Amino acid sequence: MGYFISLRTNFKFDDAIDRITRALQTEGFGILTDIDVKSTLREKLDVDFKKYRILGACNPSFAYKAFQVEDQIGIMMPCNVTVIEQDNGHVDISVMDPTAAFNVIENEELQAFAQELKNKLERCLTYLEE
């Protein structure tokens, strides 16, 4: 799939959340949003769903640079990270691929920026490899 980069782990779900949060911090990202999909679906639809969290990560210095190039770039932010507990017990941690997202924007200045951002997010996953 061309819009995300993923790592399958044997981490416990909460441990995976902690580890990816620390990895993101190492690369200058903070978590702006944290959506607990399982809890939301239970509350809104009264359905049971697997453990699934969406972390909205932002690197402020990259965000500022992007705003200087394209003021509507906020529609593509933050960089989403998913942590999903699969039925087999594995936990998948995935990061969005900014190069795929930014390809829809017709602004050449953003392409190098998107690649640099992708490299940072990929490094976050390498910190987690067991």
Short mmCIF file of N, CA and C in Angstrom, two decimals:
data_model
loop_
_atom_site.label_atom_id
_atom_site.label_comp_id
_atom_site.label_asym_id
_atom_site.label_seq_id
_atom_site.Cartn_x
_atom_site.Cartn_y
_atom_site.Cartn_z
N MET A 1 0.85 -1.18 0.00
CA MET A 1 0.00 0.00 0.00
C MET A 1 0.89 1.24 0.00
N GLY A 2 0.57 2.19 -0.82
CA GLY A 2 1.44 3.32 -1.01
C GLY A 2 1.19 4.53 -0.14
N TYR A 3 0.33 4.46 0.82
CA TYR A 3 0.05 5.66 1.60
C TYR A 3 0.46 5.55 3.06
N PHE A 4 1.06 4.42 3.45
CA PHE A 4 1.54 4.29 4.82
C PHE A 4 2.73 3.34 4.87
N ILE A 5 3.47 3.42 5.99
CA ILE A 5 4.60 2.54 6.28
C ILE A 5 4.26 1.86 7.60
N SER A 6 4.45 0.54 7.67
CA SER A 6 3.94 -0.19 8.82
C SER A 6 4.99 -1.13 9.40
N LEU A 7 4.83 -1.41 10.68
CA LEU A 7 5.68 -2.35 11.40
C LEU A 7 4.78 -3.24 12.24
N ARG A 8 4.91 -4.55 12.06
CA ARG A 8 4.17 -5.51 12.89
C ARG A 8 5.04 -5.85 14.09
N THR A 9 4.45 -5.78 15.30
CA THR A 9 5.22 -6.01 16.53
C THR A 9 4.56 -7.08 17.38
N ASN A 10 5.30 -7.51 18.39
CA ASN A 10 4.78 -8.41 19.42
C ASN A 10 4.54 -7.64 20.72
N PHE A 11 4.56 -6.32 20.66
CA PHE A 11 4.35 -5.50 21.85
C PHE A 11 2.91 -5.64 22.34
N LYS A 12 2.73 -5.45 23.62
CA LYS A 12 1.38 -5.28 24.15
C LYS A 12 0.90 -3.92 23.66
N PHE A 13 -0.41 -3.78 23.54
CA PHE A 13 -0.99 -2.58 22.93
C PHE A 13 -0.53 -1.30 23.63
N ASP A 14 -0.68 -1.22 24.96
CA ASP A 14 -0.31 0.00 25.67
C ASP A 14 1.19 0.28 25.58
N ASP A 15 1.99 -0.79 25.57
CA ASP A 15 3.43 -0.63 25.41
C ASP A 15 3.74 -0.06 24.03
N ALA A 16 3.03 -0.50 23.02
CA ALA A 16 3.23 0.01 21.66
C ALA A 16 2.94 1.50 21.60
N ILE A 17 1.86 1.92 22.27
CA ILE A 17 1.52 3.36 22.31
C ILE A 17 2.67 4.14 22.95
N ASP A 18 3.16 3.65 24.09
CA ASP A 18 4.25 4.34 24.78
C ASP A 18 5.51 4.40 23.92
N ARG A 19 5.84 3.28 23.28
CA ARG A 19 7.07 3.22 22.49
C ARG A 19 7.02 4.14 21.27
N ILE A 20 5.90 4.13 20.55
CA ILE A 20 5.83 5.00 19.37
C ILE A 20 5.78 6.46 19.78
N THR A 21 5.15 6.76 20.90
CA THR A 21 5.12 8.15 21.38
C THR A 21 6.54 8.63 21.70
N ARG A 22 7.33 7.79 22.37
CA ARG A 22 8.72 8.16 22.68
C ARG A 22 9.55 8.28 21.40
N ALA A 23 9.34 7.36 20.46
CA ALA A 23 10.08 7.42 19.20
C ALA A 23 9.76 8.71 18.45
N LEU A 24 8.50 9.08 18.42
CA LEU A 24 8.10 10.32 17.76
C LEU A 24 8.75 11.53 18.44
N GLN A 25 8.78 11.53 19.76
CA GLN A 25 9.42 12.62 20.49
C GLN A 25 10.89 12.73 20.14
N THR A 26 11.55 11.61 19.95
CA THR A 26 12.97 11.59 19.58
C THR A 26 13.19 12.34 18.26
N GLU A 27 12.22 12.27 17.37
CA GLU A 27 12.33 12.93 16.07
C GLU A 27 11.65 14.30 16.05
N GLY A 28 11.29 14.82 17.23
CA GLY A 28 10.76 16.18 17.32
C GLY A 28 9.25 16.30 17.18
N PHE A 29 8.53 15.17 17.23
CA PHE A 29 7.07 15.20 17.11
C PHE A 29 6.41 15.21 18.49
N GLY A 30 5.28 15.86 18.56
CA GLY A 30 4.40 15.77 19.71
C GLY A 30 3.07 15.19 19.25
N ILE A 31 2.28 14.74 20.20
CA ILE A 31 0.97 14.19 19.88
C ILE A 31 -0.08 15.28 20.12
N LEU A 32 -0.75 15.71 19.05
CA LEU A 32 -1.79 16.73 19.15
C LEU A 32 -3.16 16.13 19.46
N THR A 33 -3.40 14.94 18.89
CA THR A 33 -4.68 14.28 19.09
C THR A 33 -4.45 12.80 19.36
N ASP A 34 -5.38 12.21 20.09
CA ASP A 34 -5.31 10.78 20.40
C ASP A 34 -6.74 10.27 20.37
N ILE A 35 -7.07 9.57 19.30
CA ILE A 35 -8.44 9.07 19.12
C ILE A 35 -8.47 7.59 19.45
N ASP A 36 -9.26 7.23 20.44
CA ASP A 36 -9.46 5.84 20.82
C ASP A 36 -10.67 5.33 20.03
N VAL A 37 -10.40 4.68 18.91
CA VAL A 37 -11.47 4.25 18.00
C VAL A 37 -12.39 3.24 18.69
N LYS A 38 -11.82 2.28 19.41
CA LYS A 38 -12.61 1.26 20.10
C LYS A 38 -13.62 1.91 21.05
N SER A 39 -13.15 2.82 21.85
CA SER A 39 -14.01 3.50 22.82
C SER A 39 -15.07 4.36 22.12
N THR A 40 -14.66 5.07 21.08
CA THR A 40 -15.59 5.93 20.35
C THR A 40 -16.70 5.12 19.70
N LEU A 41 -16.34 4.00 19.08
CA LEU A 41 -17.35 3.17 18.42
C LEU A 41 -18.30 2.53 19.44
N ARG A 42 -17.75 2.18 20.60
CA ARG A 42 -18.60 1.62 21.66
C ARG A 42 -19.60 2.69 22.13
N GLU A 43 -19.10 3.90 22.34
CA GLU A 43 -19.94 4.99 22.84
C GLU A 43 -20.97 5.44 21.81
N LYS A 44 -20.56 5.60 20.56
CA LYS A 44 -21.45 6.17 19.54
C LYS A 44 -22.37 5.15 18.87
N LEU A 45 -21.86 3.91 18.71
CA LEU A 45 -22.63 2.91 17.96
C LEU A 45 -22.97 1.66 18.76
N ASP A 46 -22.46 1.60 19.99
CA ASP A 46 -22.67 0.44 20.85
C ASP A 46 -22.21 -0.85 20.16
N VAL A 47 -21.01 -0.77 19.53
CA VAL A 47 -20.41 -1.95 18.90
C VAL A 47 -19.05 -2.23 19.53
N ASP A 48 -18.66 -3.50 19.46
CA ASP A 48 -17.35 -3.88 19.95
C ASP A 48 -16.37 -3.86 18.78
N PHE A 49 -15.19 -3.32 19.01
CA PHE A 49 -14.17 -3.22 17.97
C PHE A 49 -12.82 -3.47 18.61
N LYS A 50 -11.85 -3.86 17.81
CA LYS A 50 -10.51 -4.14 18.32
C LYS A 50 -9.85 -2.86 18.84
N LYS A 51 -8.79 -3.03 19.62
CA LYS A 51 -8.04 -1.88 20.12
C LYS A 51 -7.41 -1.18 18.93
N TYR A 52 -7.71 0.10 18.80
CA TYR A 52 -7.30 0.87 17.63
C TYR A 52 -7.20 2.33 18.04
N ARG A 53 -5.99 2.89 17.95
CA ARG A 53 -5.80 4.30 18.30
C ARG A 53 -5.19 5.03 17.12
N ILE A 54 -5.61 6.26 16.94
CA ILE A 54 -5.06 7.15 15.92
C ILE A 54 -4.39 8.32 16.65
N LEU A 55 -3.08 8.41 16.50
CA LEU A 55 -2.32 9.49 17.12
C LEU A 55 -2.03 10.54 16.06
N GLY A 56 -2.40 11.76 16.33
CA GLY A 56 -2.12 12.86 15.42
C GLY A 56 -0.82 13.52 15.82
N ALA A 57 0.26 13.19 15.10
CA ALA A 57 1.59 13.68 15.44
C ALA A 57 1.94 14.93 14.65
N CYS A 58 2.67 15.82 15.29
CA CYS A 58 3.09 17.05 14.62
C CYS A 58 4.51 17.40 15.03
N ASN A 59 5.31 17.76 14.06
CA ASN A 59 6.65 18.27 14.29
C ASN A 59 6.55 19.78 14.05
N PRO A 60 6.57 20.60 15.11
CA PRO A 60 6.32 22.02 14.96
C PRO A 60 7.24 22.73 13.96
N SER A 61 8.53 22.38 13.94
CA SER A 61 9.42 23.08 13.01
C SER A 61 9.09 22.73 11.56
N PHE A 62 8.71 21.47 11.31
CA PHE A 62 8.30 21.09 9.96
C PHE A 62 6.96 21.74 9.60
N ALA A 63 6.07 21.79 10.55
CA ALA A 63 4.77 22.42 10.30
C ALA A 63 4.96 23.89 9.93
N TYR A 64 5.81 24.58 10.67
CA TYR A 64 6.05 25.99 10.39
C TYR A 64 6.63 26.18 8.98
N LYS A 65 7.61 25.34 8.62
CA LYS A 65 8.20 25.43 7.27
C LYS A 65 7.13 25.20 6.20
N ALA A 66 6.28 24.22 6.43
CA ALA A 66 5.23 23.91 5.45
C ALA A 66 4.25 25.07 5.31
N PHE A 67 3.88 25.69 6.42
CA PHE A 67 2.97 26.83 6.37
C PHE A 67 3.58 27.98 5.56
N GLN A 68 4.91 28.13 5.59
CA GLN A 68 5.58 29.19 4.84
C GLN A 68 5.48 28.94 3.33
N VAL A 69 5.41 27.67 2.94
CA VAL A 69 5.37 27.29 1.53
C VAL A 69 3.94 27.24 1.00
N GLU A 70 3.03 26.75 1.83
CA GLU A 70 1.65 26.50 1.39
C GLU A 70 0.71 26.73 2.57
N ASP A 71 0.00 27.83 2.57
CA ASP A 71 -0.80 28.16 3.75
C ASP A 71 -2.01 27.24 3.96
N GLN A 72 -2.42 26.51 2.95
CA GLN A 72 -3.54 25.57 3.11
C GLN A 72 -3.08 24.16 3.51
N ILE A 73 -1.80 24.00 3.79
CA ILE A 73 -1.24 22.68 4.12
C ILE A 73 -1.86 22.10 5.40
N GLY A 74 -2.42 22.93 6.22
CA GLY A 74 -3.04 22.47 7.46
C GLY A 74 -4.10 21.40 7.24
N ILE A 75 -4.70 21.37 6.08
CA ILE A 75 -5.71 20.37 5.76
C ILE A 75 -5.10 18.97 5.74
N MET A 76 -3.78 18.88 5.53
CA MET A 76 -3.09 17.60 5.46
C MET A 76 -2.40 17.23 6.78
N MET A 77 -2.58 18.05 7.80
CA MET A 77 -1.92 17.82 9.08
C MET A 77 -2.94 17.36 10.10
N PRO A 78 -2.56 16.67 11.14
CA PRO A 78 -1.21 16.23 11.49
C PRO A 78 -0.84 14.95 10.76
N CYS A 79 0.35 14.45 11.03
CA CYS A 79 0.78 13.16 10.48
C CYS A 79 0.15 12.08 11.36
N ASN A 80 -0.74 11.30 10.79
CA ASN A 80 -1.42 10.28 11.58
C ASN A 80 -0.58 9.02 11.73
N VAL A 81 -0.66 8.47 12.93
CA VAL A 81 0.00 7.22 13.29
C VAL A 81 -1.10 6.32 13.86
N THR A 82 -1.18 5.09 13.37
CA THR A 82 -2.18 4.17 13.92
C THR A 82 -1.48 3.06 14.69
N VAL A 83 -2.13 2.64 15.77
CA VAL A 83 -1.70 1.48 16.55
C VAL A 83 -2.92 0.58 16.63
N ILE A 84 -2.79 -0.64 16.06
CA ILE A 84 -3.93 -1.53 15.91
C ILE A 84 -3.58 -2.92 16.45
N GLU A 85 -4.39 -3.40 17.36
CA GLU A 85 -4.20 -4.76 17.86
C GLU A 85 -4.97 -5.71 16.94
N GLN A 86 -4.23 -6.61 16.29
CA GLN A 86 -4.84 -7.56 15.36
C GLN A 86 -5.36 -8.79 16.10
N ASP A 87 -6.25 -9.54 15.46
CA ASP A 87 -6.85 -10.72 16.07
C ASP A 87 -5.82 -11.76 16.49
N ASN A 88 -4.69 -11.81 15.81
CA ASN A 88 -3.65 -12.80 16.12
C ASN A 88 -2.74 -12.36 17.27
N GLY A 89 -3.04 -11.20 17.87
CA GLY A 89 -2.26 -10.72 19.00
C GLY A 89 -1.14 -9.76 18.62
N HIS A 90 -0.78 -9.70 17.36
CA HIS A 90 0.23 -8.74 16.94
C HIS A 90 -0.34 -7.33 17.02
N VAL A 91 0.56 -6.38 17.19
CA VAL A 91 0.16 -4.97 17.17
C VAL A 91 0.88 -4.31 16.01
N ASP A 92 0.10 -3.74 15.09
CA ASP A 92 0.65 -3.03 13.94
C ASP A 92 0.73 -1.55 14.27
N ILE A 93 1.90 -0.99 13.98
CA ILE A 93 2.12 0.45 14.14
C ILE A 93 2.41 0.99 12.74
N SER A 94 1.59 1.94 12.30
CA SER A 94 1.73 2.48 10.95
C SER A 94 1.81 4.00 11.00
N VAL A 95 2.60 4.53 10.09
CA VAL A 95 2.70 5.99 9.95
C VAL A 95 2.28 6.35 8.53
N MET A 96 1.70 7.50 8.37
CA MET A 96 1.31 7.96 7.05
C MET A 96 2.57 8.24 6.23
N ASP A 97 2.46 8.14 4.93
CA ASP A 97 3.56 8.50 4.03
C ASP A 97 3.27 9.91 3.51
N PRO A 98 3.98 10.90 4.05
CA PRO A 98 3.71 12.28 3.63
C PRO A 98 3.94 12.51 2.15
N THR A 99 4.82 11.74 1.51
CA THR A 99 5.04 11.95 0.08
C THR A 99 3.79 11.59 -0.71
N ALA A 100 3.07 10.57 -0.27
CA ALA A 100 1.82 10.21 -0.93
C ALA A 100 0.76 11.29 -0.71
N ALA A 101 0.67 11.76 0.53
CA ALA A 101 -0.32 12.79 0.84
C ALA A 101 -0.03 14.10 0.11
N PHE A 102 1.24 14.49 0.07
CA PHE A 102 1.60 15.77 -0.52
C PHE A 102 1.61 15.74 -2.05
N ASN A 103 1.57 14.56 -2.64
CA ASN A 103 1.52 14.46 -4.10
C ASN A 103 0.28 15.12 -4.69
N VAL A 104 -0.78 15.20 -3.92
CA VAL A 104 -2.01 15.80 -4.43
C VAL A 104 -1.94 17.33 -4.45
N ILE A 105 -0.92 17.87 -3.79
CA ILE A 105 -0.76 19.33 -3.74
C ILE A 105 0.19 19.73 -4.87
N GLU A 106 -0.24 20.63 -5.70
CA GLU A 106 0.58 21.05 -6.84
C GLU A 106 1.54 22.16 -6.42
N ASN A 107 2.52 21.77 -5.60
CA ASN A 107 3.54 22.71 -5.15
C ASN A 107 4.85 21.94 -5.02
N GLU A 108 5.74 22.15 -5.98
CA GLU A 108 7.01 21.41 -6.05
C GLU A 108 7.87 21.61 -4.81
N GLU A 109 7.79 22.78 -4.18
CA GLU A 109 8.61 23.05 -2.99
C GLU A 109 8.31 22.07 -1.87
N LEU A 110 7.12 21.50 -1.85
CA LEU A 110 6.74 20.60 -0.77
C LEU A 110 7.30 19.19 -0.92
N GLN A 111 7.74 18.81 -2.11
CA GLN A 111 8.17 17.43 -2.33
C GLN A 111 9.41 17.06 -1.52
N ALA A 112 10.43 17.90 -1.51
CA ALA A 112 11.63 17.62 -0.72
C ALA A 112 11.29 17.62 0.77
N PHE A 113 10.46 18.56 1.14
CA PHE A 113 9.99 18.65 2.52
C PHE A 113 9.27 17.36 2.92
N ALA A 114 8.40 16.87 2.07
CA ALA A 114 7.64 15.64 2.35
C ALA A 114 8.58 14.44 2.48
N GLN A 115 9.61 14.38 1.65
CA GLN A 115 10.56 13.27 1.73
C GLN A 115 11.33 13.31 3.05
N GLU A 116 11.73 14.49 3.48
CA GLU A 116 12.43 14.64 4.75
C GLU A 116 11.53 14.22 5.92
N LEU A 117 10.28 14.62 5.85
CA LEU A 117 9.32 14.24 6.88
C LEU A 117 9.10 12.72 6.89
N LYS A 118 9.00 12.13 5.71
CA LYS A 118 8.85 10.67 5.59
C LYS A 118 10.04 9.97 6.24
N ASN A 119 11.25 10.47 5.97
CA ASN A 119 12.45 9.87 6.56
C ASN A 119 12.40 9.89 8.09
N LYS A 120 11.93 10.99 8.65
CA LYS A 120 11.81 11.09 10.11
C LYS A 120 10.80 10.06 10.64
N LEU A 121 9.67 9.94 9.99
CA LEU A 121 8.65 8.99 10.43
C LEU A 121 9.14 7.54 10.29
N GLU A 122 9.85 7.26 9.21
CA GLU A 122 10.42 5.91 9.04
C GLU A 122 11.43 5.60 10.13
N ARG A 123 12.25 6.59 10.51
CA ARG A 123 13.21 6.38 11.60
C ARG A 123 12.48 6.04 12.89
N CYS A 124 11.34 6.65 13.12
CA CYS A 124 10.56 6.34 14.33
C CYS A 124 10.25 4.85 14.39
N LEU A 125 9.89 4.26 13.25
CA LEU A 125 9.60 2.84 13.24
C LEU A 125 10.85 2.00 13.46
N THR A 126 11.99 2.46 12.96
CA THR A 126 13.22 1.67 13.16
C THR A 126 13.62 1.63 14.63
N TYR A 127 13.27 2.65 15.39
CA TYR A 127 13.57 2.65 16.82
C TYR A 127 12.82 1.53 17.55
N LEU A 128 11.73 1.05 16.95
CA LEU A 128 10.87 0.07 17.58
C LEU A 128 11.21 -1.36 17.22
N GLU A 129 12.01 -1.55 16.19
CA GLU A 129 12.26 -2.90 15.71
C GLU A 129 12.85 -3.75 16.83
N GLU A 130 12.29 -4.94 16.93
CA GLU A 130 12.67 -5.83 18.02
C GLU A 130 13.92 -6.60 17.70
#
